[in-house]
Amino acid sequence: MIFISIKNTIFATKQSNDGMNMKKILFIIGSLRAKSFNRQMAEVAKEIIGNQAEVQELDYSRLPWVNQDIEQPEPAEVARIRKAITEADALWIFTPEYNFSYPGHLKNLLDWLSRPVKPLDYETPTCINGKRVALSGAGGKLATAKCREKLSELLSFIRADVLPEQTGVAVPPEAWTTDVLTLTDEQKAQLKLQAEKLLQ
């Protein structure tokens, strides 16, 4: 097992019994809040995956807003994130719902990933083209249904491979005061199914 350090956090690059590197799954949290319910749900998903894959979270908090004036040459932060997406075997997005849609900072990330790496080159695949993506969300009464519907449409448009299996969680009222999300057995089973599909 090889250990690498990223931003003072130690990650293990897991290897299978035959010495081959394991698959890499990159988690993308749609909320920037430290105690985000979606980050808590991602932690449960990480436990479900266990040692079946290497799991890391993408930090995109310093990503600049999409602006064609700075698009070329690509900013260093954009290059770093594109590299992380390219090296991942699959993505798993956990996101809240903002006004029946997805958060603006998440849309900004996906807009950068959809842009051509080479100026005006729309033929070369982007870093998210064909990438397998799972969607989960924790939010209000609708359990992020509208967000996940629109996000599925957006991801399909930029040619990501979106899994049909999804998990939506309506955050119970008491969690909004405790900042602690407790998932039901049924919700954990849905996450387990998503993990299985993502690992196939």
Short mmCIF file of C-alpha atoms in Angstrom, two decimals:
data_model
loop_
_atom_site.label_atom_id
_atom_site.label_comp_id
_atom_site.label_asym_id
_atom_site.label_seq_id
_atom_site.Cartn_x
_atom_site.Cartn_y
_atom_site.Cartn_z
CA MET A 1 0.00 0.00 0.00
CA ILE A 2 1.46 3.35 -1.03
CA PHE A 3 0.66 6.48 0.99
CA ILE A 4 0.42 9.95 -0.52
CA SER A 5 -0.24 13.27 1.19
CA ILE A 6 -2.66 15.84 -0.23
CA LYS A 7 -3.30 19.05 1.73
CA ASN A 8 -2.09 17.39 4.98
CA THR A 9 -4.55 14.53 4.49
CA ILE A 10 -3.18 11.03 4.10
CA PHE A 11 -4.78 8.85 1.45
CA ALA A 12 -3.88 5.25 0.78
CA THR A 13 -3.41 4.23 -2.83
CA LYS A 14 -4.98 0.80 -2.47
CA GLN A 15 -3.82 -2.21 -4.39
CA SER A 16 -5.56 -5.49 -5.03
CA ASN A 17 -4.13 -8.83 -4.01
CA ASP A 18 -2.49 -9.27 -7.40
CA GLY A 19 -0.67 -5.93 -7.05
CA MET A 20 -2.83 -4.01 -9.50
CA ASN A 21 -3.98 -0.53 -8.54
CA MET A 22 -7.64 -0.34 -7.55
CA LYS A 23 -10.25 1.81 -9.25
CA LYS A 24 -10.41 5.47 -8.25
CA ILE A 25 -13.74 7.09 -7.40
CA LEU A 26 -13.79 10.86 -7.03
CA PHE A 27 -16.47 12.31 -4.77
CA ILE A 28 -17.85 15.76 -5.64
CA ILE A 29 -19.80 17.49 -2.86
CA GLY A 30 -22.29 20.07 -4.13
CA SER A 31 -22.31 21.96 -0.83
CA LEU A 32 -19.36 24.01 0.41
CA ARG A 33 -20.65 23.94 3.99
CA ALA A 34 -18.32 22.24 6.49
CA LYS A 35 -21.12 20.22 8.14
CA SER A 36 -22.94 19.58 4.89
CA PHE A 37 -25.55 16.82 4.99
CA ASN A 38 -24.30 15.74 1.57
CA ARG A 39 -20.76 15.40 2.89
CA GLN A 40 -22.15 13.24 5.69
CA MET A 41 -23.96 11.09 3.13
CA ALA A 42 -20.72 10.82 1.16
CA GLU A 43 -18.98 9.50 4.28
CA VAL A 44 -21.57 6.72 4.52
CA ALA A 45 -21.02 5.90 0.84
CA LYS A 46 -17.27 5.80 1.44
CA GLU A 47 -17.78 3.29 4.25
CA ILE A 48 -19.97 1.18 1.95
CA ILE A 49 -17.27 1.14 -0.75
CA GLY A 50 -14.67 0.21 1.86
CA ASN A 51 -11.56 -1.34 0.33
CA GLN A 52 -13.19 -2.01 -3.03
CA ALA A 53 -11.84 1.23 -4.48
CA GLU A 54 -9.74 4.27 -3.69
CA VAL A 55 -12.01 7.20 -2.77
CA GLN A 56 -11.03 10.86 -2.73
CA GLU A 57 -13.00 14.11 -2.49
CA LEU A 58 -12.48 16.83 -5.09
CA ASP A 59 -11.71 20.24 -3.59
CA TYR A 60 -12.98 22.83 -6.08
CA SER A 61 -13.54 25.68 -3.64
CA ARG A 62 -10.88 27.86 -5.32
CA LEU A 63 -12.08 27.28 -8.88
CA PRO A 64 -12.51 30.60 -10.74
CA TRP A 65 -15.77 31.44 -12.46
CA VAL A 66 -15.93 30.47 -16.11
CA ASN A 67 -14.72 33.41 -18.17
CA GLN A 68 -13.50 33.15 -21.74
CA ASP A 69 -11.03 35.96 -21.05
CA ILE A 70 -9.06 33.60 -18.78
CA GLU A 71 -9.88 30.30 -20.48
CA GLN A 72 -6.65 30.07 -22.47
CA PRO A 73 -4.11 29.33 -21.26
CA GLU A 74 -6.06 27.39 -18.65
CA PRO A 75 -5.70 28.60 -15.05
CA ALA A 76 -3.58 26.36 -12.82
CA GLU A 77 -6.60 25.45 -10.67
CA VAL A 78 -8.58 24.38 -13.74
CA ALA A 79 -5.66 22.24 -14.92
CA ARG A 80 -5.42 20.59 -11.47
CA ILE A 81 -9.11 19.74 -11.42
CA ARG A 82 -9.16 18.46 -15.00
CA LYS A 83 -6.23 16.18 -14.13
CA ALA A 84 -8.10 14.80 -11.09
CA ILE A 85 -11.21 14.14 -13.18
CA THR A 86 -9.18 12.48 -15.94
CA GLU A 87 -7.40 10.16 -13.50
CA ALA A 88 -10.63 9.06 -11.81
CA ASP A 89 -12.41 5.95 -13.06
CA ALA A 90 -15.78 7.30 -11.92
CA LEU A 91 -17.42 10.28 -10.21
CA TRP A 92 -20.03 10.37 -7.47
CA ILE A 93 -21.84 13.67 -6.93
CA PHE A 94 -23.62 14.41 -3.65
CA THR A 95 -25.56 17.65 -3.87
CA PRO A 96 -28.27 19.73 -2.21
CA GLU A 97 -31.06 21.37 -4.20
CA TYR A 98 -31.05 25.15 -4.64
CA ASN A 99 -34.36 26.61 -5.86
CA PHE A 100 -35.44 23.48 -7.77
CA SER A 101 -31.99 23.20 -9.36
CA TYR A 102 -28.28 22.57 -8.69
CA PRO A 103 -25.91 24.94 -6.83
CA GLY A 104 -24.18 27.59 -8.93
CA HIS A 105 -20.67 26.56 -7.89
CA LEU A 106 -21.38 22.97 -9.01
CA LYS A 107 -22.64 24.25 -12.36
CA ASN A 108 -19.46 26.32 -12.66
CA LEU A 109 -17.34 23.20 -12.11
CA LEU A 110 -19.24 21.26 -14.77
CA ASP A 111 -19.02 24.17 -17.19
CA TRP A 112 -15.22 24.15 -16.87
CA LEU A 113 -15.15 20.37 -17.38
CA SER A 114 -17.24 20.71 -20.53
CA ARG A 115 -14.95 23.27 -22.17
CA PRO A 116 -12.35 22.19 -24.77
CA VAL A 117 -8.83 21.85 -23.43
CA LYS A 118 -7.41 23.08 -26.74
CA PRO A 119 -8.65 26.44 -28.04
CA LEU A 120 -11.71 26.01 -30.27
CA ASP A 121 -11.16 22.24 -30.45
CA TYR A 122 -14.64 20.76 -30.07
CA GLU A 123 -13.74 17.37 -31.53
CA THR A 124 -11.26 16.12 -28.90
CA PRO A 125 -13.11 14.52 -25.95
CA THR A 126 -13.23 16.60 -22.77
CA CYS A 127 -12.07 15.19 -19.43
CA ILE A 128 -15.66 14.34 -18.42
CA ASN A 129 -16.67 12.84 -21.77
CA GLY A 130 -17.78 9.23 -21.16
CA LYS A 131 -17.00 9.39 -17.43
CA ARG A 132 -19.36 7.27 -15.32
CA VAL A 133 -21.25 9.42 -12.81
CA ALA A 134 -23.52 8.54 -9.88
CA LEU A 135 -25.91 11.10 -8.36
CA SER A 136 -27.15 11.39 -4.79
CA GLY A 137 -28.63 14.29 -2.87
CA ALA A 138 -29.90 15.34 0.54
CA GLY A 139 -32.18 18.34 0.85
CA GLY A 140 -35.73 19.45 1.54
CA LYS A 141 -39.09 17.71 1.17
CA LEU A 142 -38.51 16.78 -2.48
CA ALA A 143 -35.29 14.92 -1.60
CA THR A 144 -33.41 16.86 -4.33
CA ALA A 145 -35.55 15.30 -7.08
CA LYS A 146 -35.64 18.44 -9.23
CA CYS A 147 -31.93 19.03 -8.80
CA ARG A 148 -31.04 15.46 -9.75
CA GLU A 149 -33.38 15.58 -12.75
CA LYS A 150 -31.78 18.76 -14.12
CA LEU A 151 -28.29 17.61 -13.22
CA SER A 152 -28.84 14.35 -15.10
CA GLU A 153 -29.89 16.36 -18.14
CA LEU A 154 -26.83 18.61 -17.90
CA LEU A 155 -24.39 15.73 -17.41
CA SER A 156 -25.87 13.81 -20.32
CA PHE A 157 -25.56 16.91 -22.52
CA ILE A 158 -21.84 17.18 -21.76
CA ARG A 159 -21.57 13.45 -22.58
CA ALA A 160 -21.03 11.97 -19.13
CA ASP A 161 -22.35 8.46 -18.51
CA VAL A 162 -25.01 9.02 -15.81
CA LEU A 163 -26.18 5.98 -13.88
CA PRO A 164 -30.00 5.67 -13.64
CA GLU A 165 -29.81 4.51 -10.00
CA GLN A 166 -29.99 7.52 -7.67
CA THR A 167 -30.46 8.24 -3.97
CA GLY A 168 -32.57 11.13 -2.70
CA VAL A 169 -32.85 11.99 0.99
CA ALA A 170 -35.38 14.37 2.53
CA VAL A 171 -33.54 15.73 5.56
CA PRO A 172 -35.69 15.28 8.70
CA PRO A 173 -36.61 18.49 10.58
CA GLU A 174 -34.49 17.72 13.65
CA ALA A 175 -31.33 17.43 11.54
CA TRP A 176 -31.53 21.11 10.63
CA THR A 177 -30.92 21.98 14.29
CA THR A 178 -28.39 19.26 15.15
CA ASP A 179 -26.45 19.30 11.85
CA VAL A 180 -26.41 15.50 12.02
CA LEU A 181 -27.89 13.40 9.22
CA THR A 182 -28.95 9.85 10.07
CA LEU A 183 -29.80 7.65 7.09
CA THR A 184 -32.42 4.91 7.16
CA ASP A 185 -31.64 1.31 6.25
CA GLU A 186 -33.51 1.84 2.97
CA GLN A 187 -31.41 4.88 2.10
CA LYS A 188 -28.21 3.02 2.93
CA ALA A 189 -29.39 0.17 0.68
CA GLN A 190 -29.89 2.65 -2.16
CA LEU A 191 -26.35 3.96 -1.68
CA LYS A 192 -25.08 0.38 -1.64
CA LEU A 193 -26.79 -0.30 -4.96
CA GLN A 194 -25.25 2.85 -6.45
CA ALA A 195 -21.81 1.79 -5.20
CA GLU A 196 -22.22 -1.65 -6.79
CA LYS A 197 -23.26 -0.14 -10.12
CA LEU A 198 -20.43 2.37 -10.02
CA LEU A 199 -17.86 -0.35 -9.34
CA GLN A 200 -19.05 -2.66 -12.13
#
